[in-house]
PDB file of C-alpha atoms in Angstrom:
ATOM      1  CA  MET J 442       4.429 -14.122 -25.470  1.00 48.00           C
ATOM      2  CA  PHE J 443       7.105 -13.468 -22.813  1.00 47.00           C
ATOM      3  CA  ARG J 444       5.846 -10.070 -22.257  1.00 52.00           C
ATOM      4  CA  ALA J 445       2.193 -11.242 -21.862  1.00 53.00           C
ATOM      5  CA  ILE J 446       3.477 -13.635 -19.250  1.00 47.00           C
ATOM      6  CA  LEU J 447       5.413 -10.929 -17.301  1.00 46.00           C
ATOM      7  CA  ASP J 448       2.349  -8.712 -17.493  1.00 52.00           C
ATOM      8  CA  TRP J 449      -0.017 -11.360 -16.115  1.00 48.00           C
ATOM      9  CA  LEU J 450       2.596 -12.298 -13.304  1.00 47.00           C
ATOM     10  CA  GLY J 451       3.118  -8.590 -12.504  1.00 48.00           C
ATOM     11  CA  GLY J 452      -0.511  -7.673 -12.652  1.00 49.00           C
ATOM     12  CA  GLY J 453       0.256  -4.748 -15.013  1.00 49.00           C
ATOM     13  CA  VAL J 454       0.896  -2.076 -12.515  1.00 48.00           C
ATOM     14  CA  ILE J 455      -0.530   0.927 -14.303  1.00 52.00           C
ATOM     15  CA  LYS J 456      -3.574  -1.127 -15.829  1.00 56.00           C
ATOM     16  CA  GLN J 457      -4.943  -1.802 -12.305  1.00 61.00           C
ATOM     17  CA  PHE J 458      -5.333   2.007 -11.637  1.00 64.00           C
ATOM     18  CA  THR J 459      -6.599   3.104 -15.177  1.00 71.00           C
ATOM     19  CA  GLY J 460     -10.270   2.194 -14.535  1.00 74.00           C
ATOM     20  CA  PRO J 461     -10.642   3.674 -10.989  1.00 79.00           C
ATOM     21  CA  LEU J 462      -8.689   6.769 -12.035  1.00 78.00           C
ATOM     22  CA  LEU J 463     -10.999   7.397 -14.990  1.00 83.00           C
ATOM     23  CA  ALA J 464     -14.011   6.698 -13.036  1.00 84.00           C
ATOM     24  CA  ALA J 465     -12.870   9.300 -10.335  1.00 84.00           C
ATOM     25  CA  TYR J 466     -12.169  11.887 -12.937  1.00 87.00           C
ATOM     26  CA  GLN J 467     -15.580  11.389 -14.228  1.00 88.00           C
ATOM     27  CA  ALA J 468     -17.127  11.893 -10.790  1.00 88.00           C
ATOM     28  CA  LYS J 469     -15.308  14.984 -10.598  1.00 89.00           C
ATOM     29  CA  LEU J 470     -16.779  16.171 -13.858  1.00 91.00           C
ATOM     30  CA  ASP J 471     -20.219  15.197 -12.801  1.00 92.00           C
ATOM     31  CA  ALA J 472     -19.958  16.689  -9.363  1.00 89.00           C
ATOM     32  CA  GLN J 473     -23.084  18.773  -8.495  1.00 92.00           C
ATOM     33  CA  ASP J 474     -21.452  20.935  -5.770  1.00 91.00           C
ATOM     34  CA  ASP J 475     -18.045  21.753  -4.241  1.00 91.00           C
ATOM     35  CA  ALA J 476     -18.331  19.077  -1.625  1.00 90.00           C
ATOM     36  CA  ASP J 477     -18.734  16.395  -4.296  1.00 90.00           C
ATOM     37  CA  LYS J 478     -15.615  17.801  -6.409  1.00 91.00           C
ATOM     38  CA  LEU J 479     -13.649  17.958  -3.254  1.00 92.00           C
ATOM     39  CA  ALA J 480     -14.459  14.264  -2.475  1.00 89.00           C
ATOM     40  CA  ALA J 481     -13.710  13.246  -6.020  1.00 89.00           C
ATOM     41  CA  GLU J 482     -10.410  15.106  -5.785  1.00 90.00           C
ATOM     42  CA  GLN J 483      -9.480  13.318  -2.681  1.00 90.00           C
ATOM     43  CA  VAL J 484     -10.295   9.923  -4.450  1.00 86.00           C
ATOM     44  CA  ILE J 485      -8.039  10.941  -7.275  1.00 85.00           C
ATOM     45  CA  ALA J 486      -5.108  12.115  -5.185  1.00 86.00           C
ATOM     46  CA  LYS J 487      -5.234   8.663  -3.397  1.00 83.00           C
ATOM     47  CA  ILE J 488      -5.333   6.534  -6.405  1.00 80.00           C
ATOM     48  CA  GLU J 489      -2.540   8.630  -7.950  1.00 79.00           C
ATOM     49  CA  ALA J 490      -0.390   8.152  -4.958  1.00 76.00           C
ATOM     50  CA  ALA J 491      -1.192   4.425  -4.636  1.00 71.00           C
ATOM     51  CA  ARG J 492      -0.364   4.111  -8.490  1.00 68.00           C
ATOM     52  CA  ASP J 493       3.104   6.022  -7.934  1.00 69.00           C
ATOM     53  CA  ILE J 494       3.908   3.865  -5.175  1.00 65.00           C
ATOM     54  CA  ALA J 495       3.215   0.752  -7.031  1.00 63.00           C
ATOM     55  CA  VAL J 496       5.255   1.967  -9.878  1.00 60.00           C
ATOM     56  CA  ILE J 497       8.264   2.685  -7.646  1.00 63.00           C
ATOM     57  CA  GLU J 498       7.862  -0.736  -5.961  1.00 61.00           C
ATOM     58  CA  ALA J 499       7.615  -2.421  -9.285  1.00 57.00           C
ATOM     59  CA  GLY J 500      10.791  -0.944 -10.298  1.00 55.00           C
ATOM     60  CA  ARG J 501      12.597  -2.497  -7.152  1.00 62.00           C
ATOM     61  CA  ALA J 502      13.416  -5.948  -8.842  1.00 64.00           C
ATOM     62  CA  TRP J 503      15.887  -6.697  -6.033  1.00 70.00           C
ATOM     63  CA  SER J 504      13.629  -6.267  -2.879  1.00 68.00           C
ATOM     64  CA  ALA J 505      13.039  -9.358  -0.710  1.00 67.00           C
ATOM     65  CA  THR J 506       9.578  -9.978  -1.701  1.00 67.00           C
ATOM     66  CA  SER J 507      10.210  -9.527  -5.273  1.00 73.00           C
ATOM     67  CA  VAL J 508      13.145 -12.014  -5.303  1.00 77.00           C
ATOM     68  CA  GLY J 509      11.229 -14.429  -2.880  1.00 74.00           C
ATOM     69  CA  ARG J 510       8.124 -14.102  -5.302  1.00 75.00           C
ATOM     70  CA  TRP J 511      10.156 -15.246  -8.318  1.00 80.00           C
ATOM     71  CA  LEU J 512      12.357 -17.862  -6.623  1.00 81.00           C
ATOM     72  CA  ILE J 513       9.791 -19.409  -4.246  1.00 79.00           C
ATOM     73  CA  VAL J 514       6.230 -18.421  -4.803  1.00 78.00           C
ATOM     74  CA  VAL J 515       6.038 -18.702  -8.809  1.00 82.00           C
ATOM     75  CA  PRO J 516       7.781 -22.049  -8.867  1.00 85.00           C
ATOM     76  CA  PHE J 517       5.783 -23.544  -6.020  1.00 83.00           C
ATOM     77  CA  GLY J 518       2.511 -22.115  -7.604  1.00 85.00           C
ATOM     78  CA  LEU J 519       3.541 -23.692 -10.875  1.00 89.00           C
ATOM     79  CA  TRP J 520       4.069 -26.895  -9.295  1.00 89.00           C
ATOM     80  CA  TRP J 521       0.622 -26.861  -7.812  1.00 86.00           C
ATOM     81  CA  ALA J 522      -0.954 -25.934 -10.972  1.00 91.00           C
ATOM     82  CA  ALA J 523       0.866 -28.953 -12.560  1.00 93.00           C
ATOM     83  CA  ILE J 524      -0.832 -31.073 -10.157  1.00 91.00           C
ATOM     84  CA  TYR J 525      -4.262 -29.873 -10.725  1.00 92.00           C
ATOM     85  CA  LEU J 526      -3.576 -29.828 -14.465  1.00 94.00           C
ATOM     86  CA  VAL J 527      -2.490 -33.490 -14.695  1.00 93.00           C
ATOM     87  CA  GLN J 528      -5.400 -34.624 -12.422  1.00 93.00           C
ATOM     88  CA  ILE J 529      -7.797 -32.914 -15.077  1.00 94.00           C
ATOM     89  CA  ILE J 530      -5.948 -34.048 -18.217  1.00 94.00           C
ATOM     90  CA  ASN J 531      -5.260 -37.581 -17.226  1.00 93.00           C
ATOM     91  CA  PRO J 532      -8.794 -38.908 -17.120  1.00 93.00           C
ATOM     92  CA  TRP J 533      -9.778 -36.741 -20.224  1.00 94.00           C
ATOM     93  CA  PHE J 534      -7.111 -38.240 -22.465  1.00 94.00           C
ATOM     94  CA  GLY J 535      -6.336 -41.635 -20.578  1.00 93.00           C
ATOM     95  CA  LEU J 536      -2.775 -40.557 -19.855  1.00 92.00           C
ATOM     96  CA  ASP J 537      -0.631 -41.441 -16.972  1.00 92.00           C
ATOM     97  CA  LEU J 538       1.285 -38.004 -16.422  1.00 92.00           C
ATOM     98  CA  VAL J 539       3.090 -37.634 -13.224  1.00 91.00           C
ATOM     99  CA  VAL J 540       4.139 -34.539 -11.511  1.00 89.00           C
ATOM    100  CA  ILE J 541       7.419 -35.342  -9.580  1.00 88.00           C
ATOM    101  CA  ASP J 542       7.054 -34.242  -5.848  1.00 85.00           C
ATOM    102  CA  VAL J 543       9.022 -31.416  -4.494  1.00 83.00           C
ATOM    103  CA  PRO J 544      11.943 -32.528  -2.298  1.00 85.00           C
ATOM    104  CA  ALA J 545      10.768 -32.492   1.441  1.00 87.00           C
ATOM    105  CA  ARG J 546      13.288 -29.840   2.376  1.00 87.00           C
ATOM    106  CA  ILE J 547      12.156 -27.518  -0.443  1.00 82.00           C
ATOM    107  CA  HIS J 548       8.459 -28.403   0.453  1.00 81.00           C
ATOM    108  CA  ASP J 549       9.052 -27.455   4.207  1.00 83.00           C
ATOM    109  CA  MET J 550      10.816 -24.185   3.281  1.00 80.00           C
ATOM    110  CA  ALA J 551       7.978 -23.057   0.819  1.00 80.00           C
ATOM    111  CA  LEU J 552       5.368 -23.819   3.536  1.00 78.00           C
ATOM    112  CA  VAL J 553       7.143 -21.065   5.683  1.00 78.00           C
ATOM    113  CA  LEU J 554       8.373 -18.725   2.866  1.00 78.00           C
ATOM    114  CA  VAL J 555       5.205 -18.507   0.795  1.00 77.00           C
ATOM    115  CA  PRO J 556       2.981 -17.296   3.644  1.00 78.00           C
ATOM    116  CA  ALA J 557       5.849 -14.878   4.683  1.00 75.00           C
ATOM    117  CA  ILE J 558       5.935 -13.254   1.249  1.00 75.00           C
ATOM    118  CA  VAL J 559       2.157 -13.079   1.076  1.00 73.00           C
ATOM    119  CA  ILE J 560       2.092 -11.486   4.517  1.00 72.00           C
ATOM    120  CA  ALA J 561       4.877  -9.180   3.443  1.00 70.00           C
ATOM    121  CA  ASP J 562       3.050  -7.998   0.370  1.00 70.00           C
ATOM    122  CA  ALA J 563      -0.433  -7.592   2.491  1.00 68.00           C
ATOM    123  CA  GLY J 564       1.486  -5.584   5.151  1.00 67.00           C
ATOM    124  CA  ALA J 565       3.027  -3.382   2.541  1.00 68.00           C
ATOM    125  CA  PHE J 566      -0.390  -2.950   1.034  1.00 68.00           C
ATOM    126  CA  ALA J 567      -1.885  -2.134   4.411  1.00 66.00           C
ATOM    127  CA  ALA J 568       0.828   0.270   5.440  1.00 65.00           C
ATOM    128  CA  ARG J 569       0.146   2.131   2.014  1.00 66.00           C
ATOM    129  CA  GLN J 570      -3.635   2.101   2.744  1.00 68.00           C
ATOM    130  CA  PHE J 571      -2.896   3.529   6.273  1.00 63.00           C
ATOM    131  CA  ARG J 572      -0.532   6.141   5.217  1.00 66.00           C
ATOM    132  CA  GLY J 573      -3.203   7.245   2.588  1.00 61.00           C
ATOM    133  CA  LYS J 574      -5.839   8.003   5.246  1.00 52.00           C
TER     134      LYS J 574
END
């Protein structure tokens, strides 16, 4: 169960590359001429490079964005999910469940740090894409 949760949160680094990589290898096998074969090989090289970078970064457990993701983004996301869940469950079952509000200072920090972490992840992804082209 714990492993399944970690895989879900981590996105299964290798799994996200398996389908596109298999499709690229199939395209290489199905290539009609050298130009198609070369194009497929280039796609394969890009996917493999992205996979290798993702594996390396997944292993960096103490990077700032990784720590921030676990300490800030995940708990804040769980809090928001609890709010939505309670809003759905209360009317269905006639309950009066309440989600306690996050302290104001924590909420204010999260409003700055969550977007910063998301932007850092997006920036790292964009840098990898730029380097790959």
